[in-house]
Amino acid sequence: MGVSDARTDAQRVLIIGINYAPEPTGISPYTTAMSEELVRRGRQVRVLTSYPHYPWWRVPDEYRSLPRSSSVNGVRVTRLRHYVPKAPRTITRALFELAFGLRAAFSRWGRPDVIVLVSPALISSIVAIVRARVQRVRTITWVQDIYTLGVAEASSGTGAGMIARLERGLANASDRVVVIHDRFRRVFVERLGARTPVDVVRNWSHVPEISGERREQTRARHGWGDEETIVLHAGAMGAKQGLENVVLAAREASRRGARIRFVLLGDGNQRARLEAMGADPRLQFIDPLPDGEFRDVIAAADVLLVNERAGLTEMSVPSKLTTYFATGLPVIAAVDESSTTHDEMVAAGAGPVVAAEDPSALVDAVVALASDDDAARRYGVAARSYRREVLSASAAADAFERSLDA
C-alpha cells in the first residue's frame, strides 16, 4: 500500500465494529487490515469491538481471556463483553447489536477526529452515532452488507420498510458513507434516498497469492484421493449461504457415481442442521482452521464454490471471493442471475455460474470443469488478474483515506 501525500498530524480515528481479529472470516479481516494500514500511514487508530464470536456465535474458550485493552500491530483495541445469541434470529440479533451498541456508546472514546462505524451492526451503529452527533464528531459509516435488501429478500411489508428508514437515517446522520460496490451505492442513492455523499471502496484480497506447494500432503491429510474432484466452500454456514444445495449436490454426485467430493470448511448456525441432513461419502465437513492451514486447504482443492440461497440479489458481495481469487483455481458460483455475486463472477471471468438451489446444475458444472483442464486454468488466471487489477489493498486504502480526508 502507498502513503497518502497530504496528511494532517496524526489524525485520530475511532473505529466501532462488532467484528475484529482474531475472527477468521467475514468482515473481521477487512476491519483489521484497514485499521492496521491506517496506522502504517500515520494515523492514530483505536478500535472498539467485541470478543471474537463469529462464525461460531459464541466466544471460544481460547479467546475468553483476551485482554480488554491491548495494542495489536499499532492499533489500540478495546474489547467489550456483551450478549451473544447462540442462534441469531431477528429478535436475538437485534438484542445482540443493541447490547454492543450500548456498551460502545458508554465507553471512553477519547477525543477522535473521526469515527468509522462498521455495518452490519445497524442498531449498534445507530446507538453510537447519537453520541457522535452530540459530541459533534465527524462520522463515516462503512457498509459491508445492506440490511434493507436482506430483510426485503427474507420477508416483506412493515419490517422491510422500518429497516429502510433506519438505514436511511443512519446514512443521513453520517458525514459520509463508504460502500463496497457500485451497486450498493446505487441502492443508497436511488432506493434509500441518502443525501450523504456515498463513496465506493472495494473489498480487497486480504491474503497473499496462495500457492499449492503443500497440495499433495494436504490432500492426503484430509483423505482426498487423486482421482476425486474436490469442490470446496469456505466460510460461514448461515441461512443466506443456502448450503442445503451443496448437501443435495453431494447426494446427486453419489447417485451418478461421479468422483466428486464437496467439502464445507467453516462453521455457523446452520452447520448442525446441514450435518443432520445425512452423511454421504461425497460430503465432508472441516472445522475452521488457522490461517496457514486454511490457505493450504483451499489451495489443495480443485474447484472453489460460492453458494447463495435463491432470492439474494444485492444483499452482499461474499468476502470469500477475494480469497478464492488469490489461489489461481477456478470458481463455481451457484447464485441468482440478479445477484451482485453473479456480476462479480462475470466481471472476473473466474468460472461458471449456475442457478441457485439447483444441485443437478451444480454437479453438471463440476463434471464439465473437471474434464476441461484448459478451461479450469483460464478461469484461475483470469481470477488472479482481476484480483491484482481491481481488488488490490493499496487501491482500497487510498480510497478510504480520501473519504477520511473529505
XYZ file of C-alpha atoms in Angstrom:
406
model
C 0.000 0.000 0.000
C 1.175 3.510 -0.713
C 1.322 6.513 1.577
C -1.044 9.441 1.293
C 0.585 12.659 0.092
C -1.359 15.084 2.276
C -1.554 14.297 5.948
C -2.747 16.180 8.949
C -0.699 15.440 12.055
C -1.739 12.062 13.445
C -5.444 12.173 12.728
C -7.248 10.251 15.482
C -9.620 7.613 14.094
C -12.025 5.614 16.266
C -13.436 2.519 14.556
C -16.508 0.924 16.143
C -17.193 -2.516 14.706
C -18.506 -5.735 16.167
C -16.023 -7.973 14.284
C -12.226 -7.891 14.525
C -9.227 -10.225 14.527
C -8.693 -12.989 15.506
C -12.090 -13.771 13.958
C -11.049 -15.653 10.810
C -13.760 -14.785 8.312
C -16.493 -12.359 7.293
C -15.937 -8.636 7.934
C -13.187 -9.044 10.525
C -10.236 -9.351 8.084
C -11.226 -6.096 6.356
C -11.746 -4.031 9.509
C -8.493 -5.383 10.922
C -6.384 -4.853 7.815
C -7.715 -1.333 7.192
C -7.116 -0.345 10.829
C -3.526 -1.560 10.693
C -2.866 0.056 7.315
C -4.162 3.418 8.514
C -1.669 3.196 11.396
C 1.135 2.471 8.916
C 0.040 5.556 7.004
C 0.456 7.773 10.027
C -2.967 7.875 11.700
C -3.755 7.042 15.302
C -6.347 4.271 15.294
C -8.389 2.894 18.144
C -10.951 0.089 17.750
C -13.958 -0.688 19.945
C -15.046 -4.249 19.236
C -16.380 -7.495 20.710
C -14.658 -10.579 21.954
C -14.274 -12.995 18.998
C -17.587 -14.782 18.381
C -18.067 -15.195 14.609
C -18.727 -17.572 12.847
C -19.266 -19.718 15.954
C -21.881 -17.465 17.645
C -20.116 -17.997 20.944
C -16.800 -16.846 22.370
C -14.424 -19.837 22.059
C -12.590 -20.774 25.242
C -9.206 -19.750 23.836
C -10.412 -16.169 23.349
C -12.213 -15.603 26.649
C -9.024 -14.478 28.376
C -8.004 -11.899 25.784
C -7.171 -8.597 27.499
C -9.861 -5.935 27.478
C -7.376 -3.389 26.135
C -4.241 -4.063 24.138
C -2.098 -2.733 21.328
C -2.076 -5.004 18.277
C 0.158 -4.015 15.350
C -0.093 -0.387 16.377
C -3.883 -0.376 16.805
C -5.336 0.218 20.280
C -8.001 -2.475 20.601
C -10.655 -2.355 23.321
C -12.950 -5.383 23.619
C -16.418 -5.199 25.128
C -18.312 -8.092 26.687
C -21.983 -8.291 25.779
C -24.810 -10.667 24.937
C -24.105 -13.098 22.055
C -27.048 -15.276 20.921
C -26.496 -18.972 20.340
C -28.995 -18.875 17.473
C -29.123 -15.434 15.811
C -32.676 -14.734 14.680
C -34.391 -11.409 14.128
C -35.056 -10.592 17.793
C -31.889 -12.115 19.250
C -29.759 -10.443 16.551
C -31.357 -7.077 17.362
C -30.666 -7.560 21.090
C -27.099 -8.592 20.288
C -26.471 -5.413 18.297
C -28.225 -3.234 20.862
C -26.109 -4.712 23.674
C -22.887 -3.982 21.801
C -24.089 -0.513 20.794
C -24.892 0.479 24.367
C -21.533 -0.819 25.620
C -19.748 1.083 22.860
C -21.740 4.291 23.383
C -20.977 4.370 27.107
C -17.288 3.510 26.726
C -14.468 6.032 26.802
C -13.837 7.340 23.308
C -11.003 9.736 23.960
C -11.018 12.645 21.509
C -11.330 11.191 17.996
C -11.229 13.424 14.940
C -13.406 10.991 13.021
C -15.431 7.888 13.884
C -15.893 4.967 11.499
C -18.986 2.833 12.159
C -18.828 -0.614 10.567
C -22.157 -2.068 9.430
C -23.709 -4.636 9.583
C -24.362 -3.898 13.170
C -27.015 -1.400 12.109
C -28.592 -0.970 15.536
C -25.289 -0.562 17.347
C -24.175 1.978 14.733
C -27.371 3.990 15.264
C -26.795 3.990 19.020
C -23.186 5.105 18.595
C -23.975 7.828 16.077
C -26.340 9.502 18.537
C -23.393 10.103 20.853
C -21.182 11.123 17.922
C -23.703 13.791 16.872
C -23.967 15.108 20.420
C -20.168 15.384 20.597
C -20.056 16.816 17.046
C -17.535 14.257 15.843
C -17.392 13.566 12.126
C -18.580 10.072 11.202
C -18.207 7.651 8.333
C -20.496 4.629 8.076
C -18.670 1.772 6.325
C -21.321 -0.549 4.872
C -20.400 -4.180 4.175
C -23.985 -5.503 3.901
C -27.212 -3.634 3.207
C -29.836 -4.612 5.750
C -32.744 -3.262 3.725
C -32.092 -5.670 0.883
C -31.547 -8.615 3.196
C -34.835 -8.023 5.001
C -36.696 -7.419 1.747
C -35.350 -10.684 0.359
C -36.256 -12.616 3.503
C -39.616 -11.021 4.322
C -41.861 -8.186 3.249
C -44.010 -5.268 4.311
C -43.622 -3.399 7.582
C -40.308 -4.939 8.641
C -38.546 -4.046 5.411
C -39.924 -0.507 5.483
C -38.782 0.070 9.053
C -35.275 -1.216 8.335
C -35.078 1.031 5.261
C -35.946 4.062 7.381
C -33.301 3.111 9.953
C -30.670 2.574 7.286
C -31.543 5.856 5.549
C -31.445 7.656 8.897
C -28.003 6.247 9.721
C -26.681 7.269 6.309
C -28.051 10.799 6.549
C -26.748 11.222 10.106
C -23.250 10.340 8.870
C -20.889 12.765 7.180
C -20.038 10.185 4.527
C -20.989 6.609 3.680
C -18.493 4.091 2.309
C -19.846 1.055 0.440
C -18.055 -1.910 -1.122
C -19.641 -1.977 -4.576
C -21.135 0.382 -7.173
C -24.442 -1.472 -6.915
C -24.535 -0.719 -3.197
C -24.011 2.953 -3.953
C -26.969 2.932 -6.330
C -29.150 1.354 -3.647
C -28.282 4.067 -1.128
C -28.742 6.915 -3.575
C -31.673 5.720 -5.696
C -33.605 3.380 -3.413
C -32.915 4.697 0.070
C -32.641 8.335 -0.958
C -29.455 9.009 1.011
C -28.429 12.672 0.929
C -24.958 11.983 2.348
C -22.047 11.549 -0.101
C -21.536 7.836 -0.830
C -18.039 6.603 -1.729
C -17.084 3.182 -3.124
C -14.153 1.348 -1.537
C -13.891 -2.166 -2.884
C -13.052 -5.006 -0.515
C -9.667 -6.415 -1.365
C -7.923 -9.746 -1.197
C -6.559 -9.749 2.358
C -4.321 -12.760 1.791
C -1.230 -13.032 -0.408
C -1.396 -15.102 -3.562
C -1.746 -18.693 -2.450
C 0.484 -21.421 -3.814
C -0.254 -25.125 -3.830
C 3.216 -26.165 -2.717
C 1.812 -28.435 0.013
C -1.030 -29.687 -2.133
C -0.196 -33.405 -2.036
C 0.422 -33.519 1.716
C -2.753 -31.551 2.430
C -4.926 -33.764 0.241
C -3.506 -36.865 1.883
C -4.116 -35.430 5.365
C -7.808 -34.907 4.613
C -8.275 -38.196 2.774
C -8.738 -36.680 -0.687
C -7.937 -39.095 -3.480
C -6.053 -38.071 -6.619
C -8.990 -39.256 -8.709
C -11.501 -37.079 -6.821
C -12.554 -33.592 -7.857
C -12.600 -31.597 -4.621
C -15.177 -28.775 -4.598
C -14.629 -26.621 -1.514
C -16.868 -23.987 0.065
C -15.083 -21.935 2.752
C -16.630 -19.612 5.325
C -19.811 -19.135 7.287
C -22.589 -21.721 7.194
C -25.603 -19.478 7.692
C -29.039 -19.056 6.199
C -28.011 -16.803 3.313
C -25.412 -19.321 2.084
C -28.193 -21.853 1.358
C -25.809 -24.782 1.732
C -28.610 -27.335 1.604
C -27.940 -27.050 -2.126
C -24.450 -28.468 -1.582
C -25.729 -31.350 0.551
C -28.202 -32.232 -2.203
C -25.492 -31.875 -4.848
C -23.381 -34.406 -2.927
C -26.309 -36.817 -2.995
C -26.695 -36.237 -6.733
C -22.985 -36.922 -7.268
C -23.379 -40.175 -5.314
C -26.410 -41.152 -7.391
C -24.437 -40.599 -10.604
C -21.304 -42.291 -9.291
C -19.365 -39.094 -10.053
C -15.916 -38.816 -8.483
C -16.706 -35.537 -6.748
C -16.319 -34.625 -3.098
C -17.997 -31.486 -1.737
C -16.174 -30.006 1.257
C -17.720 -27.471 3.633
C -14.973 -25.696 5.566
C -16.043 -23.450 8.450
C -18.823 -23.100 10.961
C -22.083 -21.280 11.546
C -25.595 -21.519 12.912
C -26.731 -23.873 10.127
C -23.895 -26.392 10.345
C -25.609 -28.796 12.751
C -28.721 -28.837 10.572
C -26.662 -29.498 7.442
C -24.857 -32.384 9.137
C -28.203 -33.756 10.325
C -29.429 -33.937 6.722
C -27.467 -37.176 6.500
C -23.954 -38.468 5.958
C -22.755 -39.007 2.405
C -19.408 -40.255 1.085
C -19.379 -37.286 -1.303
C -19.717 -34.725 1.513
C -17.158 -33.666 4.131
C -17.197 -31.053 6.899
C -13.982 -29.415 8.185
C -13.790 -27.147 11.244
C -12.358 -23.622 10.905
C -8.577 -23.659 10.551
C -5.696 -21.304 11.435
C -4.620 -19.052 8.564
C -1.732 -21.182 7.320
C -3.714 -24.417 7.298
C -6.710 -22.624 5.788
C -4.626 -21.428 2.835
C -3.142 -24.896 2.356
C -6.592 -26.493 2.289
C -8.220 -24.142 -0.199
C -5.146 -24.364 -2.452
C -5.391 -28.173 -2.384
C -8.938 -28.170 -3.785
C -9.739 -28.424 -7.486
C -12.705 -26.043 -7.565
C -13.828 -23.355 -5.101
C -17.530 -22.731 -4.559
C -19.647 -19.733 -3.638
C -23.251 -20.701 -2.931
C -26.231 -18.483 -2.093
C -29.851 -19.233 -1.436
C -32.280 -18.243 -4.169
C -33.655 -14.717 -3.932
C -30.480 -12.977 -2.800
C -29.785 -10.090 -5.152
C -27.768 -7.166 -3.828
C -27.515 -8.109 -0.165
C -23.743 -8.601 -0.098
C -20.578 -9.415 -2.013
C -19.174 -12.602 -0.447
C -15.823 -11.821 1.156
C -14.650 -15.322 0.256
C -14.345 -14.323 -3.411
C -11.377 -12.065 -2.720
C -9.587 -15.015 -1.105
C -10.676 -17.505 -3.753
C -9.237 -15.292 -6.497
C -5.806 -15.461 -4.821
C -5.486 -19.208 -5.452
C -5.425 -19.364 -9.228
C -8.167 -22.008 -9.070
C -11.481 -21.927 -10.936
C -14.565 -20.834 -9.010
C -18.147 -22.010 -9.469
C -20.965 -19.748 -8.283
C -24.431 -21.155 -7.577
C -26.337 -17.861 -7.343
C -29.215 -15.888 -8.847
C -28.541 -14.022 -12.097
C -29.706 -10.793 -10.441
C -27.172 -11.027 -7.602
C -24.104 -8.882 -7.080
C -22.122 -12.111 -6.798
C -23.197 -13.080 -10.319
C -21.967 -9.737 -11.680
C -18.660 -10.057 -9.821
C -18.044 -13.556 -11.189
C -18.812 -12.459 -14.743
C -16.580 -9.379 -14.418
C -13.711 -11.518 -13.110
C -14.223 -14.369 -15.589
C -13.433 -16.634 -12.651
C -15.602 -19.622 -13.592
C -19.053 -20.973 -14.411
C -22.202 -19.519 -12.843
C -25.215 -21.815 -12.315
C -28.665 -21.225 -10.889
C -29.115 -21.083 -7.132
C -30.749 -24.101 -5.485
C -30.220 -26.368 -8.499
C -27.990 -29.197 -7.241
C -28.104 -31.047 -10.550
C -26.817 -27.977 -12.409
C -24.041 -27.623 -9.846
C -22.921 -31.210 -10.377
C -23.084 -30.716 -14.160
C -20.787 -27.688 -13.878
C -18.280 -29.586 -11.734
C -18.223 -32.543 -14.123
C -17.714 -30.252 -17.131
C -14.909 -28.325 -15.424
C -13.176 -31.490 -14.237
C -12.991 -32.717 -17.829
C -11.561 -29.477 -19.254
C -8.166 -28.636 -17.757
C -7.595 -25.750 -20.179
C -10.818 -24.026 -19.155
C -10.028 -24.514 -15.469
C -6.606 -22.974 -15.991
C -8.028 -19.980 -17.913
C -10.571 -19.287 -15.170
C -7.866 -19.356 -12.498
C -5.605 -16.992 -14.431
C -8.482 -14.586 -15.051
C -9.456 -14.557 -11.366
C -5.905 -13.714 -10.283
C -5.636 -10.950 -12.887
C -8.921 -9.410 -11.710
C -7.702 -9.545 -8.118
C -4.461 -7.712 -8.974
C -6.116 -5.044 -11.115
C -9.387 -4.368 -9.263
C -9.146 -5.800 -5.753
C -5.769 -4.514 -4.586
C -5.303 -3.496 -0.968
C -3.411 -0.358 -1.978
C -6.309 0.971 -4.060
C -8.743 0.274 -1.215
C -6.626 2.098 1.378
C -6.082 5.065 -0.938
C -9.836 5.367 -1.487
C -10.609 5.017 2.225
C -8.115 7.765 3.052
C -9.828 10.065 0.570
C -13.084 9.502 2.457
C -11.386 10.223 5.784
C -9.791 13.385 4.452
C -13.038 14.582 2.878
